[in-house]
Amino acid sequence: MKLQQISVFLENRSGHLAEPLDLLAREGINILGLSLADTAEFGILRLIVRDWGRAESLLREAGWVVKLTEVVPVDVEDHPGGLAAVLRSAGEADLKIEYMYAFSLRHPGRAALIFRFAEPDRAVAHLTRAGFRVLEAEPLLAAVE
Amino acid sequence: MLKERWNDAAGGFHPASAPDFLPLERLREVQLRRLRAVVQRAYDHVDLVRQRMQEKDITPQDIRDLSDIAHLPFTTKADLRDTYPFGLFASPMGEIVRLHASSGTTGKPIVVAYTREDLEVWAEVMTRTFASCGLHRGDIVQNAFGYGLFTGGLGAHYGAEALGATVIPVSGGNTERQLMVMQDFNVTAMCATPSYFLHILDRAADMGIDLRDLPLHTGVFGAEPWSDAMRRRIEMEAGIRAYDIYGLSEIIGPGVASECSEQHGLHIFEDHFYPEVIDPDTGEPLPDGVEGELVLTTLSKQAMPILRYRTRDITRIIPETCACGRTTRRFQRVGRRSDDMFIIRGVNVFPSQVEAALLQVEGTLPHYQIILTRDNGLDQMTVEVEVTPEVFSDQVRALEDVRAALAKAIEHILGIRVGLRLVEPRSLARSEGKARRVIDRRDI
Ligand SMILES: [Zn+2]
């Protein structure tokens, strides 16, 4: 129901983003979802990978500052209004969304969104009750590989 | 948990430590006798000293009392540089058995010399240093001070040997080998600069080695100023007692002063090095307890007697007697040097002030560097702080908050605006010796 997302601290230098990604690629770790939040000074690279434990320790050993965070993948219908319905429901329950990004599924007509809720457990319970499909981690990760 | 292991004043010190416990009258007698002899020696054999004393119209016979030391001329680092290489030697080369040199940050190094007798005194004061840090025969000492022209390596080496400890002369650098030696040789004590030891700690953490699981119980750290926060971090993360020692090549090398079990001020080996604290602006002596610049006179040096050396280290003599039983005077840990200070937009800034601010926000001291630049004639100060896993967040706002809190704490202490940049760990130049805290890119 929840995924572990890996965040990596990056200085905002050109070409720099490639370094942690290259490292994971060399180790045969596929990036399943990615978002980069950046400011003029620094960036936070957020990654979804299948073997997050190994990815985390590889990055840490290479000297990156890394953090694991629980995020919630939600299945939304891939048409206008699909996302709005989730946002409305979260808003009604007063669930704070810190950020969100898309996660590509290879199923036509469906899309998964990764939500970083302030309270992931309450979010999962609420969204499930409200009839949304909160995705299981394993089948989700399997679906994209 | 800290491993508690050091001996108390009551028992077990190496016999070399006896002068640390002399009755005060006896100590003052020794000092006066030696002061008169060293002034005579310098006057007879060092041209610069004789000229300066003649200019002030004083002779060695004018030294009747310890307080007469205030009439003597100062010696500065510039004097050592100007007389490069051998101008301040008081012994003929035939009696000098060792030379060391310190890397001047600008221009020529300074050269220092030792007779055989000087080397014996050096080994003695370093033995007293290690004894003061609670080490004994049987301890296994990994000496990561640099061997070579720098006085740290060999100074600590002969002292630890004279103590009866087992010395591993690993010298500085090659951090992974340091960790291998530390683990495989059951090292109980480590000598290093504190910033290099922090580097070793970082590397150990990366390699999954917890120093608290090792027999290591004592760290003997010196050669650069370090804060109490750094000490706490080292003691917690390595599970050791971390002692501050003090010395400078111009005087002898390491072995001028050392902390004791109390870890509250450094006892000066003042039967060999006479301390004064002066007002750095006027040169006037200050009473014990008042902060000023530490000035040292070598009382027993043969090859290179140095009168009233301006150390540029800011400290104060702690007037109270120490609970450890030593009668020698203590000075407060040197947090800053008068030449570490820089001036930005008319404000005097010490790196220790920046450290205090960083510590306030983060709880532990992160690696940092201060960069000074000049844009369109206006000085800018930027502090680069390495992001630690403790403050890192997946949220931009949380990191911006950390950045702002750090900048605000520094601005609050210094009273000037500073830039603050969060940087990746290990992106700051970490020399294996002294940490470079300030990089001045202003073209003045
Ligand atoms: Zn003491």
Coordinates of C-alpha atoms and ligand atoms in Angstrom, one line a residue:
Chain A
M1 CA 0.0 0.0 0.0
K2 CA 2.9 2.3 0.6
L3 CA 6.2 2.6 -1.4
Q4 CA 9.6 3.6 -0.1
Q5 CA 10.9 6.6 -2.0
I6 CA 14.6 7.4 -2.1
S7 CA 15.5 11.1 -1.9
V8 CA 19.0 12.3 -2.7
F9 CA 20.5 15.7 -2.0
L10 CA 22.1 17.3 -5.0
E11 CA 23.9 20.6 -5.5
N12 CA 22.5 22.5 -8.4
R13 CA 25.3 22.0 -10.9
S14 CA 24.9 21.2 -14.5
G15 CA 25.3 17.5 -15.4
H16 CA 25.3 16.6 -11.8
L17 CA 22.0 14.8 -11.8
A18 CA 23.5 12.1 -14.0
E19 CA 25.9 10.9 -11.3
P20 CA 23.6 9.1 -9.0
L21 CA 21.5 7.8 -11.9
D22 CA 24.6 6.5 -13.6
L23 CA 25.6 4.8 -10.4
L24 CA 22.3 3.0 -10.2
A25 CA 22.3 2.1 -13.9
R26 CA 25.8 0.5 -13.5
E27 CA 24.4 -1.6 -10.8
G28 CA 21.5 -2.7 -12.9
I29 CA 18.9 -0.8 -10.9
N30 CA 16.0 0.5 -13.0
I31 CA 14.4 3.8 -12.2
L32 CA 10.7 3.3 -12.1
G33 CA 9.6 6.7 -11.1
L34 CA 11.5 10.0 -10.7
S35 CA 11.0 13.6 -9.8
L36 CA 13.4 16.4 -9.3
A37 CA 12.6 19.3 -7.1
D38 CA 15.1 22.1 -7.4
T39 CA 15.8 25.6 -6.3
A40 CA 18.6 27.9 -7.6
E41 CA 20.9 26.4 -5.0
F42 CA 20.1 22.7 -4.6
G43 CA 17.9 19.9 -5.7
I44 CA 16.2 16.9 -4.3
L45 CA 16.1 13.9 -6.5
R46 CA 13.3 11.5 -5.6
L47 CA 13.4 8.0 -7.0
I48 CA 11.2 4.9 -7.0
V49 CA 13.1 1.7 -7.6
R50 CA 12.2 -1.9 -7.0
D51 CA 15.2 -2.8 -4.8
W52 CA 15.2 0.4 -2.7
G53 CA 17.2 -1.2 0.1
R54 CA 20.2 -1.9 -2.2
A55 CA 19.8 1.4 -4.0
E56 CA 19.9 3.3 -0.8
S57 CA 23.0 1.6 0.5
L58 CA 24.8 2.0 -2.8
L59 CA 24.1 5.7 -2.9
R60 CA 25.0 6.1 0.8
E61 CA 28.3 4.3 0.3
A62 CA 29.1 6.5 -2.6
G63 CA 28.8 9.5 -0.3
W64 CA 25.3 10.8 -1.2
V65 CA 23.0 12.0 1.5
V66 CA 20.0 9.8 1.2
K67 CA 16.6 9.6 2.9
L68 CA 13.8 7.1 2.7
T69 CA 10.2 8.3 2.8
E70 CA 6.9 6.5 2.5
V71 CA 4.8 7.6 -0.4
V72 CA 1.4 6.4 -1.6
P73 CA 0.7 5.2 -5.2
V74 CA -2.8 5.8 -6.3
D75 CA -4.4 4.5 -9.4
V76 CA -6.3 7.2 -11.3
E77 CA -8.3 7.1 -14.5
D78 CA -6.3 8.7 -17.3
H79 CA -8.9 11.3 -18.3
P80 CA -9.6 14.8 -17.4
G81 CA -10.9 14.9 -13.8
G82 CA -9.2 11.8 -12.6
L83 CA -6.6 13.6 -10.6
A84 CA -9.1 16.3 -9.5
A85 CA -11.2 13.6 -7.9
V86 CA -8.3 12.4 -5.7
L87 CA -7.3 15.9 -4.8
R88 CA -10.9 16.8 -3.8
S89 CA -11.3 13.7 -1.7
A90 CA -8.0 14.3 0.0
G91 CA -9.0 17.9 0.6
E92 CA -12.3 16.9 2.2
A93 CA -10.4 14.7 4.7
D94 CA -7.9 17.5 5.4
L95 CA -5.0 15.3 4.1
K96 CA -2.0 17.5 3.4
I97 CA -0.2 16.7 0.2
E98 CA 3.4 17.7 0.3
Y99 CA 4.0 16.9 -3.3
M100 CA 3.1 14.5 -6.0
Y101 CA 4.3 13.2 -9.3
A102 CA 3.4 10.8 -12.1
F103 CA 4.4 7.2 -12.3
S104 CA 4.2 5.6 -15.7
L105 CA 2.2 2.4 -16.0
R106 CA 2.1 0.4 -19.2
H107 CA -1.6 0.1 -19.1
P108 CA -3.5 2.2 -21.5
G109 CA -6.1 4.3 -19.9
R110 CA -4.7 4.2 -16.4
A111 CA -2.1 6.3 -14.6
A112 CA -0.5 6.0 -11.2
L113 CA 0.3 9.0 -9.2
I114 CA 2.8 9.1 -6.4
F115 CA 1.6 11.1 -3.4
R116 CA 3.7 12.3 -0.5
F117 CA 1.2 12.8 2.2
A118 CA 2.0 14.3 5.6
E119 CA 0.2 11.4 7.1
P120 CA 0.5 8.4 4.8
D121 CA -1.4 5.9 6.9
R122 CA -4.4 8.1 7.3
A123 CA -4.3 8.9 3.6
V124 CA -4.3 5.2 2.6
A125 CA -7.2 4.5 4.9
H126 CA -9.2 7.4 3.7
L127 CA -8.6 7.0 0.0
T128 CA -9.4 3.3 0.2
R129 CA -12.7 4.0 2.0
A130 CA -13.5 6.7 -0.6
G131 CA -13.2 4.0 -3.3
F132 CA -9.9 4.9 -4.9
R133 CA -7.4 2.2 -5.7
V134 CA -4.3 2.6 -3.6
L135 CA -1.9 0.3 -5.4
E136 CA 0.0 -2.6 -3.8
A137 CA 3.7 -2.0 -4.1
E138 CA 4.6 -5.4 -5.5
P139 CA 2.2 -5.7 -8.4
L140 CA 2.8 -2.0 -9.2
L141 CA 6.6 -2.4 -9.4
A142 CA 6.2 -5.7 -11.3
A143 CA 3.9 -4.0 -13.8
V144 CA 6.6 -1.6 -14.9
E145 CA 9.5 -3.9 -15.2
Chain B
M1 CA 28.8 5.2 26.5
L2 CA 32.2 6.6 27.1
K3 CA 34.8 4.1 28.1
E4 CA 36.2 5.5 31.4
R5 CA 39.9 4.8 31.6
W6 CA 42.5 7.1 32.9
N7 CA 44.4 7.3 36.0
D8 CA 44.0 9.9 38.8
A9 CA 46.5 12.1 40.4
A10 CA 47.0 9.6 43.2
G11 CA 48.8 6.9 41.3
G12 CA 50.5 5.5 38.4
F13 CA 52.1 8.5 36.6
H14 CA 55.3 8.1 34.8
P15 CA 58.2 9.4 36.8
A16 CA 58.8 12.1 34.1
S17 CA 55.6 13.8 35.3
A18 CA 57.1 14.7 38.7
P19 CA 57.8 18.4 37.7
D20 CA 54.0 18.8 37.1
F21 CA 53.5 18.4 40.8
L22 CA 56.3 20.6 42.2
P23 CA 55.5 22.9 45.1
L24 CA 55.1 26.4 43.6
E25 CA 58.0 28.0 45.4
R26 CA 60.3 25.3 44.0
L27 CA 58.8 25.7 40.5
R28 CA 59.4 29.4 40.6
E29 CA 63.0 28.9 41.7
V30 CA 63.6 26.5 38.8
Q31 CA 62.0 28.9 36.4
L32 CA 64.0 31.9 37.5
R33 CA 67.3 30.0 37.4
R34 CA 66.5 28.8 33.9
L35 CA 65.2 32.1 32.7
R36 CA 68.4 33.8 33.7
A37 CA 70.5 31.2 31.9
V38 CA 68.4 31.2 28.7
V39 CA 68.5 35.0 28.5
Q40 CA 72.3 34.9 28.9
R41 CA 72.6 32.2 26.3
A42 CA 70.5 34.1 23.8
Y43 CA 72.3 37.4 24.5
D44 CA 75.7 35.7 24.0
H45 CA 74.9 33.7 20.9
V46 CA 72.0 35.3 19.0
D47 CA 72.7 38.6 17.3
L48 CA 69.1 39.7 17.0
V49 CA 68.4 39.2 20.7
R50 CA 71.6 41.1 21.7
Q51 CA 70.8 44.0 19.4
R52 CA 67.2 44.3 20.6
M53 CA 68.2 44.1 24.3
Q54 CA 70.9 46.7 23.7
E55 CA 68.3 48.9 22.0
K56 CA 66.2 48.6 25.2
D57 CA 69.3 49.2 27.3
I58 CA 69.0 46.0 29.2
T59 CA 71.5 43.2 30.0
P60 CA 70.9 39.6 31.2
Q61 CA 71.9 40.9 34.7
D62 CA 68.7 42.9 34.8
I63 CA 66.7 39.7 35.1
R64 CA 66.5 39.4 38.9
D65 CA 62.9 38.3 39.2
L66 CA 60.4 36.4 37.0
S67 CA 58.4 39.6 36.5
D68 CA 61.5 41.2 34.9
I69 CA 60.7 39.0 31.9
A70 CA 58.3 41.9 30.8
H71 CA 61.4 44.0 30.0
L72 CA 62.6 41.6 27.4
P73 CA 61.9 42.1 23.7
F74 CA 59.3 40.0 22.0
T75 CA 60.0 37.5 19.2
T76 CA 57.6 37.1 16.3
K77 CA 57.1 34.7 13.5
A78 CA 58.4 37.5 11.2
D79 CA 61.7 37.4 13.1
L80 CA 62.0 33.7 12.4
R81 CA 61.3 34.3 8.8
D82 CA 63.6 37.2 8.5
T83 CA 66.5 35.3 10.0
Y84 CA 65.8 32.2 7.8
P85 CA 67.3 29.7 7.9
F86 CA 69.7 29.6 10.8
G87 CA 69.8 33.2 12.1
L88 CA 68.4 32.5 15.6
F89 CA 70.5 29.4 16.4
A90 CA 72.5 29.6 19.6
S91 CA 74.5 26.4 19.1
P92 CA 77.1 25.6 16.5
M93 CA 76.0 23.0 13.8
G94 CA 78.2 20.4 15.5
E95 CA 75.9 20.4 18.5
I96 CA 72.6 20.5 16.5
V97 CA 71.3 17.1 15.8
R98 CA 67.9 17.8 14.2
L99 CA 66.2 20.4 12.1
H100 CA 62.4 20.8 11.5
A101 CA 60.6 23.3 9.5
S102 CA 57.0 24.6 9.5
S103 CA 55.3 25.3 6.2
G104 CA 54.7 29.0 6.3
T105 CA 51.3 29.8 4.8
T106 CA 53.1 32.6 2.9
G107 CA 56.6 32.5 1.6
K108 CA 59.5 30.8 3.3
P109 CA 59.1 28.2 6.0
I110 CA 60.6 28.7 9.4
V111 CA 63.4 26.4 10.6
V112 CA 63.9 25.2 14.1
A113 CA 66.8 23.3 15.6
Y114 CA 67.5 20.9 18.4
T115 CA 70.6 19.8 20.3
R116 CA 70.6 16.3 21.8
E117 CA 69.6 17.8 25.1
D118 CA 66.7 19.6 23.5
L119 CA 65.5 16.3 22.1
E120 CA 65.6 14.8 25.5
V121 CA 63.5 17.7 26.9
W122 CA 61.1 17.3 24.0
A123 CA 60.7 13.5 24.7
E124 CA 60.2 14.4 28.4
V125 CA 57.4 16.9 27.9
M126 CA 55.7 14.6 25.4
T127 CA 55.9 11.8 27.9
R128 CA 54.3 14.1 30.5
T129 CA 51.7 15.0 27.8
F130 CA 50.7 11.4 27.3
A131 CA 50.8 10.6 31.0
S132 CA 48.5 13.6 31.5
C133 CA 46.1 12.1 29.0
G134 CA 46.0 9.0 31.0
L135 CA 48.2 6.8 28.9
H136 CA 50.7 4.2 30.2
R137 CA 53.2 1.6 29.3
G138 CA 51.2 -1.1 27.4
D139 CA 49.0 1.4 25.5
I140 CA 49.2 1.0 21.7
V141 CA 49.5 4.4 20.2
Q142 CA 48.7 5.0 16.6
N143 CA 50.5 8.2 15.6
A144 CA 48.7 9.9 12.7
F145 CA 50.5 13.2 13.1
G146 CA 52.6 13.8 10.0
Y147 CA 56.2 12.6 10.1
G148 CA 58.7 14.7 8.4
L149 CA 59.6 18.4 8.6
F150 CA 56.4 18.9 10.7
T151 CA 57.2 18.5 14.4
G152 CA 54.0 16.6 15.2
G153 CA 54.9 13.1 14.1
L154 CA 58.4 12.7 15.6
G155 CA 57.5 14.8 18.7
A156 CA 54.7 12.5 19.6
H157 CA 56.7 9.5 18.6
Y158 CA 59.6 9.9 21.0
G159 CA 57.3 10.9 23.8
A160 CA 55.1 7.8 23.5
E161 CA 58.2 5.6 23.3
A162 CA 59.7 7.2 26.4
L163 CA 56.4 6.6 28.2
G164 CA 56.8 2.9 27.4
A165 CA 53.8 2.7 25.1
T166 CA 53.9 0.8 21.7
V167 CA 54.1 3.3 18.9
I168 CA 52.8 2.7 15.4
P169 CA 54.3 5.4 13.2
V170 CA 51.5 5.4 10.6
S171 CA 51.8 9.2 10.0
G172 CA 48.9 11.1 8.3
G173 CA 46.8 10.2 5.4
N174 CA 45.6 6.9 3.8
T175 CA 42.5 6.8 5.9
E176 CA 41.5 3.2 5.1
R177 CA 44.9 2.0 6.2
Q178 CA 44.5 4.0 9.4
L179 CA 41.3 2.1 10.1
M180 CA 42.9 -1.3 9.3
V181 CA 45.8 -0.6 11.6
M182 CA 43.4 0.7 14.3
Q183 CA 41.4 -2.5 14.1
D184 CA 44.1 -5.1 13.6
F185 CA 46.7 -3.8 16.0
N186 CA 44.3 -3.3 18.9
V187 CA 45.1 0.4 19.1
T188 CA 44.2 2.0 22.4
A189 CA 45.2 5.6 21.7
M190 CA 45.3 7.8 18.6
C191 CA 47.3 10.9 17.9
A192 CA 45.9 13.1 15.1
T193 CA 44.6 16.5 14.3
P194 CA 41.0 16.7 15.3
S195 CA 39.8 17.5 11.8
Y196 CA 41.6 14.5 10.4
F197 CA 40.2 12.3 13.1
L198 CA 36.7 13.5 12.1
H199 CA 37.6 12.5 8.6
I200 CA 38.6 9.0 9.9
L201 CA 35.2 8.8 11.7
D202 CA 33.3 9.7 8.6
R203 CA 35.2 7.1 6.6
A204 CA 34.7 4.5 9.3
A205 CA 30.9 5.1 9.2
D206 CA 30.9 4.7 5.4
M207 CA 32.8 1.4 5.8
G208 CA 30.4 0.2 8.5
I209 CA 33.0 0.3 11.3
D210 CA 31.9 1.5 14.7
L211 CA 34.9 2.8 16.6
R212 CA 33.1 2.2 19.8
D213 CA 33.5 -1.5 19.3
L214 CA 37.3 -1.2 19.2
P215 CA 39.8 -1.1 22.2
L216 CA 40.5 2.6 21.3
H217 CA 39.9 4.6 24.5
T218 CA 41.9 7.8 24.1
G219 CA 42.5 10.5 21.5
V220 CA 45.3 13.0 21.8
F221 CA 44.5 15.8 19.5
G222 CA 46.3 19.0 18.6
A223 CA 47.9 21.2 16.0
E224 CA 44.7 23.3 15.3
P225 CA 42.0 24.9 17.3
W226 CA 38.9 22.8 17.7
S227 CA 35.6 23.5 19.5
D228 CA 34.0 21.8 22.5
A229 CA 31.3 20.7 20.1
M230 CA 33.8 18.9 18.0
R231 CA 35.2 17.2 21.1
R232 CA 31.7 16.0 22.2
R233 CA 31.0 14.6 18.7
I234 CA 34.4 12.8 18.7
E235 CA 33.9 11.4 22.2
M236 CA 30.4 10.2 21.5
E237 CA 31.0 8.7 18.0
A238 CA 34.4 7.1 18.8
G239 CA 33.6 6.2 22.4
I240 CA 36.9 7.7 23.6
R241 CA 38.2 10.5 25.8
A242 CA 39.5 13.2 23.5
Y243 CA 42.3 15.4 25.0
D244 CA 43.6 18.7 23.7
I245 CA 47.3 19.2 23.5
Y246 CA 49.2 22.3 22.5
G247 CA 52.5 23.1 21.0
L248 CA 54.2 25.0 18.3
S249 CA 57.3 24.4 16.3
E250 CA 58.8 27.7 17.2
I251 CA 58.8 26.7 20.9
I252 CA 59.5 23.0 20.6
G253 CA 56.7 21.3 18.7
P254 CA 53.9 19.4 20.5
G255 CA 54.5 19.2 24.2
V256 CA 54.1 22.8 25.4
A257 CA 50.9 22.1 27.3
S258 CA 48.3 19.3 27.7
E259 CA 45.0 18.7 29.2
C260 CA 44.7 16.4 32.2
S261 CA 41.9 14.1 33.4
E262 CA 39.8 17.2 34.3
Q263 CA 39.7 18.3 30.6
H264 CA 39.4 21.8 31.8
G265 CA 42.3 23.9 30.5
L266 CA 45.8 22.8 29.4
H267 CA 48.6 22.6 31.9
I268 CA 51.7 24.3 30.7
F269 CA 55.0 22.4 31.2
E270 CA 56.1 25.7 32.7
D271 CA 59.4 24.4 34.1
H272 CA 60.4 24.5 30.4
F273 CA 58.1 27.1 28.8
Y274 CA 57.3 30.2 30.7
P275 CA 53.8 31.6 29.9
E276 CA 52.5 35.2 29.8
V277 CA 49.3 36.6 28.6
I278 CA 49.5 40.1 27.0
D279 CA 47.2 42.6 25.5
P280 CA 47.8 41.9 21.8
D281 CA 47.5 45.6 20.9
T282 CA 49.7 47.2 23.6
G283 CA 52.0 44.3 24.5
E284 CA 51.3 44.9 28.2
P285 CA 51.2 41.8 30.4
L286 CA 47.7 41.0 31.7
P287 CA 46.9 39.4 35.1
D288 CA 46.0 35.8 35.3
G289 CA 42.3 35.2 34.4
V290 CA 42.2 37.9 31.8
E291 CA 42.0 37.0 28.1
G292 CA 44.8 38.0 25.8
E293 CA 47.5 36.7 23.6
L294 CA 49.7 33.8 24.9
V295 CA 53.4 34.6 24.9
L296 CA 55.9 31.8 25.6
T297 CA 59.6 31.8 26.6
T298 CA 61.7 28.7 26.2
L299 CA 63.5 28.2 29.5
S300 CA 65.7 25.3 28.7
K301 CA 66.2 25.4 24.9
Q302 CA 69.8 25.2 23.8
A303 CA 69.8 25.2 20.0
M304 CA 67.2 27.9 19.6
P305 CA 66.2 29.8 22.7
I306 CA 63.2 31.9 22.0
L307 CA 62.3 34.9 24.3
R308 CA 58.7 36.0 24.6
Y309 CA 57.3 34.4 21.5
R310 CA 54.0 36.0 20.3
T311 CA 51.9 32.9 19.6
R312 CA 48.9 34.8 18.2
D313 CA 46.7 32.4 20.2
I314 CA 44.0 34.0 22.3
T315 CA 43.4 32.5 25.7
R316 CA 43.6 33.2 29.4
I317 CA 45.4 31.6 32.4
I318 CA 42.9 29.8 34.6
P319 CA 43.9 31.1 38.1
E320 CA 42.3 28.3 40.2
T321 CA 44.4 25.2 41.1
C322 CA 43.4 22.0 39.3
A323 CA 41.7 19.1 40.9
C324 CA 44.2 16.7 39.3
G325 CA 46.9 17.9 41.7
R326 CA 49.2 19.4 39.2
T327 CA 50.7 22.7 40.3
T328 CA 51.5 24.0 36.8
R329 CA 49.3 26.7 35.5
R330 CA 46.6 26.0 33.0
F331 CA 45.3 28.1 30.1
Q332 CA 41.9 27.8 28.5
R333 CA 41.6 25.8 25.3
V334 CA 42.5 28.1 22.4
G335 CA 39.3 28.7 20.5
R336 CA 40.7 31.3 18.2
R337 CA 43.9 32.8 17.0
S338 CA 44.3 36.4 16.5
D339 CA 45.4 35.7 12.9
D340 CA 42.5 33.3 12.2
M341 CA 40.3 36.3 12.5
F342 CA 39.2 38.1 9.4
I343 CA 37.5 41.4 9.0
I344 CA 34.5 41.7 6.8
R345 CA 32.7 45.0 6.3
G346 CA 34.5 46.3 9.3
V347 CA 33.4 43.5 11.6
N348 CA 35.9 41.1 13.2
V349 CA 34.9 37.6 12.7
F350 CA 36.3 34.4 14.2
P351 CA 35.5 31.0 12.7
S352 CA 34.6 29.8 16.2
Q353 CA 31.6 32.2 16.2
V354 CA 30.3 30.6 13.0
E355 CA 30.8 27.2 14.6
A356 CA 28.8 28.2 17.6
A357 CA 25.9 29.3 15.3
L358 CA 26.0 26.1 13.3
L359 CA 26.0 24.1 16.5
Q360 CA 23.0 25.9 17.9
V361 CA 20.9 24.9 14.9
E362 CA 22.1 21.4 14.2
G363 CA 23.1 20.1 17.6
T364 CA 26.3 18.7 16.2
L365 CA 28.9 20.6 14.2
P366 CA 28.7 19.9 10.4
H367 CA 31.7 20.4 8.1
Y368 CA 31.7 24.0 6.9
Q369 CA 33.8 26.5 5.1
I370 CA 33.7 30.2 4.9
I371 CA 34.3 31.8 1.6
L372 CA 35.1 35.5 1.3
T373 CA 34.6 37.3 -2.0
R374 CA 34.4 40.8 -3.2
D375 CA 31.7 41.8 -5.7
N376 CA 31.7 45.3 -7.0
G377 CA 33.8 46.5 -4.1
L378 CA 31.5 44.9 -1.5
D379 CA 32.7 42.1 0.7
Q380 CA 30.5 39.0 0.8
M381 CA 30.8 36.2 3.2
T382 CA 29.3 32.8 2.3
V383 CA 29.2 29.8 4.6
E384 CA 29.1 26.5 2.9
V385 CA 27.6 23.8 5.1
E386 CA 27.6 20.1 4.3
V387 CA 24.2 18.5 4.4
T388 CA 24.0 15.7 7.0
P389 CA 21.5 12.9 7.0
E390 CA 20.1 14.3 10.1
V391 CA 18.9 17.6 8.5
F392 CA 18.2 16.3 5.1
S393 CA 14.6 16.1 4.0
D394 CA 12.7 15.0 0.9
Q395 CA 10.9 18.3 1.0
V396 CA 12.3 21.5 -0.4
R397 CA 10.6 23.7 2.2
A398 CA 12.2 21.8 5.1
L399 CA 15.6 22.2 3.6
E400 CA 15.0 25.9 2.9
D401 CA 14.0 26.2 6.5
V402 CA 17.3 24.6 7.7
R403 CA 19.3 26.9 5.3
A404 CA 17.4 30.0 6.6
A405 CA 17.8 28.9 10.3
L406 CA 21.6 28.5 9.8
A407 CA 22.0 31.8 8.1
K408 CA 19.9 33.6 10.7
A409 CA 21.9 32.1 13.6
I410 CA 25.1 33.2 12.0
E411 CA 23.8 36.7 11.2
H412 CA 22.5 37.0 14.7
I413 CA 25.9 36.2 16.2
L414 CA 28.0 38.3 13.7
G415 CA 25.5 41.1 13.1
I416 CA 26.2 41.0 9.3
R417 CA 24.4 39.4 6.4
V418 CA 25.9 36.2 5.2
G419 CA 25.1 33.9 2.3
L420 CA 24.5 30.3 3.2
R421 CA 24.8 27.4 0.8
L422 CA 24.0 23.8 1.5
V423 CA 26.5 21.5 -0.2
E424 CA 26.9 17.8 -0.6
P425 CA 29.0 15.9 1.9
R426 CA 32.7 15.7 1.2
S427 CA 32.5 18.5 -1.3
L428 CA 34.5 20.8 1.0
A429 CA 38.3 20.4 0.7
R430 CA 39.3 18.3 3.7
S431 CA 43.0 18.3 4.0
E432 CA 44.3 15.3 5.9
G433 CA 46.0 17.8 8.2
K434 CA 44.5 21.0 9.2
A435 CA 41.0 21.9 8.1
R436 CA 40.8 25.0 6.0
R437 CA 38.0 27.0 7.5
V438 CA 38.4 30.3 5.6
I439 CA 39.0 30.8 2.0
D440 CA 39.6 34.4 1.2
R441 CA 39.1 35.2 -2.5
R442 CA 39.1 38.9 -2.1
D443 CA 41.9 40.5 -4.0
I444 CA 43.1 43.0 -1.5
Ligands
ZN1 ZN 44.8 19.2 36.0

